[in-house]
Amino acid sequence: MASLPWVAVNTTLHKLESDLRKLPPSSISLDKRSQARTPEKRQLESQPLDFGEALSILKEGNFIDSALYVPLLQECIDRKSLWGTKSFHAHVLKTGTHQDLFLSTFLVNVYAKCGAIAHARKLFESLPRRNIVTWTALMTGYVQNSQPEQAVEVFIQLLEAGVFPTNYTVGAMLNACCSLYYLKLGRQVHGYIIKYKIDSDTSVGNSLCSFYSKCGILDSAVKIFRNTPEKNVISWTTIISACSESGRAETGLSFFLGMLLEGMTPNEFTLTSVLSLCCQVQEFALGKQIQSLCVKFGWEAQLPVRNSIMYLYLKCGEIDKARSLFEGMGTASLITWNAMIAGHAQVMDLLKDDVSSHRSGIEALKIFQKLNQSDMKPDLFSYSSVLSVCSRLAALEQGELVHAQTIKSGFLADVVVGSALVNMYSKCGSIEKASKAFVEMTRRTMISWTSMITAYSQHGLSDDALQLFEDMRFTGVRPNEITFVGVLSACSQTGRIEEAKRYFKMMTKEYRIKPVMDHYACMVDMYVRLGLLEDAFDFIKGMPYEPNEVIWSMLIAGCRSHGKMELAFQAADILLELKPRSSETYFLLLNMYISAERWQDVSRIRRLMKQEKLGGLRDWSWVNIKEKVYYFGSDDRSHPQSTQMYELLESLLEKAKGMGYIPYEILQIPDDSVGEKAGNLIVHHSERLAIVFGLINTVEGTPVRVVKNIGMCRDCHSAVKFFSELTQREIIVRDSRRLHRFREGKCSCGDFGAFL
DNA sequence: CTAGGGTTAG
């Protein structure tokens, strides 16, 4: 963006002003050529066409029927076939049809759409004649090929050439401005639009509306929309998707309602936008109603519509339905593939603690692999989704392969892909590679910074996290509420009470960010770690909203660790009034009462769990070894190497005891699938088995990475610390709450990470 | 001029 000098911009606008002055007001508004397609043109398009056949005719140097020109070019766009376009171009030159301005303009457009903007430019330069549509096509081409500065440049040139801009040209200019984030320039263009009274033109209004929304000013977009006198379907679609981009899904849905009430018929664009809104706010029932609307209006066969519906099914967890839609799709686009990968990634979140969540991730990797084998190339969306899948799976090997692929394909340069990579390495336990990826980024957004700050914080490196936060502020990037979760949790890890208070104040006063539950949770966590349990209690009581389950469990777990049982019991009573929803919370209380031998309370908890219909938890862990996944449950003996595993485990535990390991009582997690078998006490939780399996089956000295579906208990946490020292191995366990990196007898979580 | 897919927390 630096290459566009302000002088040029001002010249443009100055020139624009004088040129627009010469213009009779009526001539700007419409360019007939691009209006609704003429009947004979539509007829051309419906001609049957075999793309391959047509191309081979061209290749052999033979002529093709001119009736096939338009459909062939359209096909080149759809397939992004540069080779096809070139062949066609050659054909046009040979037949002398390049004199046809319509065809030449179309070719400029096709080259641009195939990503060959340089070719488009060359053709443009060589044309003996050009009209405003040709100019506009070139501008649009630059915008679409991420060279908005060039688009502005072309705009200057066309004005200098004495050509009159149309509404389309103004639209392309506004698009260039929003890609440049040139709010100022766009506003000036808006000024001229008003001055020359073309603001009542529907398409100009639509462009402005989309411009403001893309610059993040939804209010202005809404204003423009309301002031557009003759709203068409596009106007409504624009405002609806503007709401979607600004994350204001409810507003978007109400606009949709308004549209229907005004008797406007939605088109396929509208419906796909609305479906995406439904996904955003998880209004799946509404989404299914929209699906019926798609059928009613006859849009259900459109690929984008089918993509949206498939994505909707994934988001509400109906994977089988989504999969059958996917498999039934004759032609899938890259977006179809990406939606499948991203959808599976989100299903992982949906199924959080269940082992099927993991399977969904594996499925996503498989889909990505199939995409690689297909004739389509993954793009930045595919890469960022698949990287997030790798990070959720802690699949380092696969993640590294994807990393290599992003380097090869050049997508690593994208900020989102870069941030996803930082996150992947961090979640896979390698802070070194995460920070390397961060340092190598050429551009950073707030999310990139936040990812890295959070990464340091999760790895227990609070100095680095806080330093980076200061760097971020110094760079002038505005943190959001998630950044502060990272900052505050970094403070809490190392008990920096004063700094935590300062940052909390900074968040609310300087950045006007309303603290949410997670911020309070960080503060409570800090008091608890420091053993300041009364302070924690007071802090909780002073919160502006009702503390949730997580906050109370933290306090209770802390009281347990510090032996302040009276306070723990008091807090437990309050917690139970809240009717906790998670089984984990009940197990925390249950085990606490069992070890305190408060049998009345034990039966009270059991009764409550039955009332709430909360079943057992499954304790699962898995370990990735050479792209294969091995699952383990508590006391699992199903693996052929079991004997060897248990021998190693017992010997490690014995040696640990010699070094001072004192076992806590191991948390009992009754598993529903097994039924309540009396006297079947758990001896080993799943992560221990996964760890020893990893130790046996990986090379000496390399890290072992394990993922666990629920939180680690105190006993396992303490034992694994000794394992890391005894084996001189780095052991990484990612549980449902946080990341534990055990090295030389210490854990990155600072020892207060195990709640149960 | 309008659409469908992506990254950050506990």
Coordinates of C-alpha atoms (C1' of nucleotides) in Angstrom, one line a residue, chain A residues 304 307 311 338 379 414 416 423 458 518, chain B:
Chain A
P304 CA -22.8 -22.4 -3.5
N307 CA -22.0 -25.9 -0.1
Y311 CA -21.7 -26.7 5.9
N338 CA -12.7 -26.4 2.3
D379 CA -5.6 -22.5 -1.1
D414 CA -0.6 -15.2 4.1
V416 CA -3.9 -16.2 8.5
N423 CA -0.8 -21.9 16.8
Q458 CA 0.5 -21.7 27.7
D518 CA -12.2 -15.9 31.4
Chain B
dC1 C1' -22.4 -4.2 -7.6
dT2 C1' -24.2 -9.3 -4.3
dA3 C1' -22.8 -15.4 -2.3
dG4 C1' -20.5 -20.3 -0.1
dG5 C1' -14.8 -21.8 3.0
dG6 C1' -10.0 -19.9 7.2
dT7 C1' -6.5 -18.1 12.1
dT8 C1' -6.6 -16.3 18.5
dA9 C1' -8.8 -18.1 24.9
dG10 C1' -10.2 -20.7 29.3

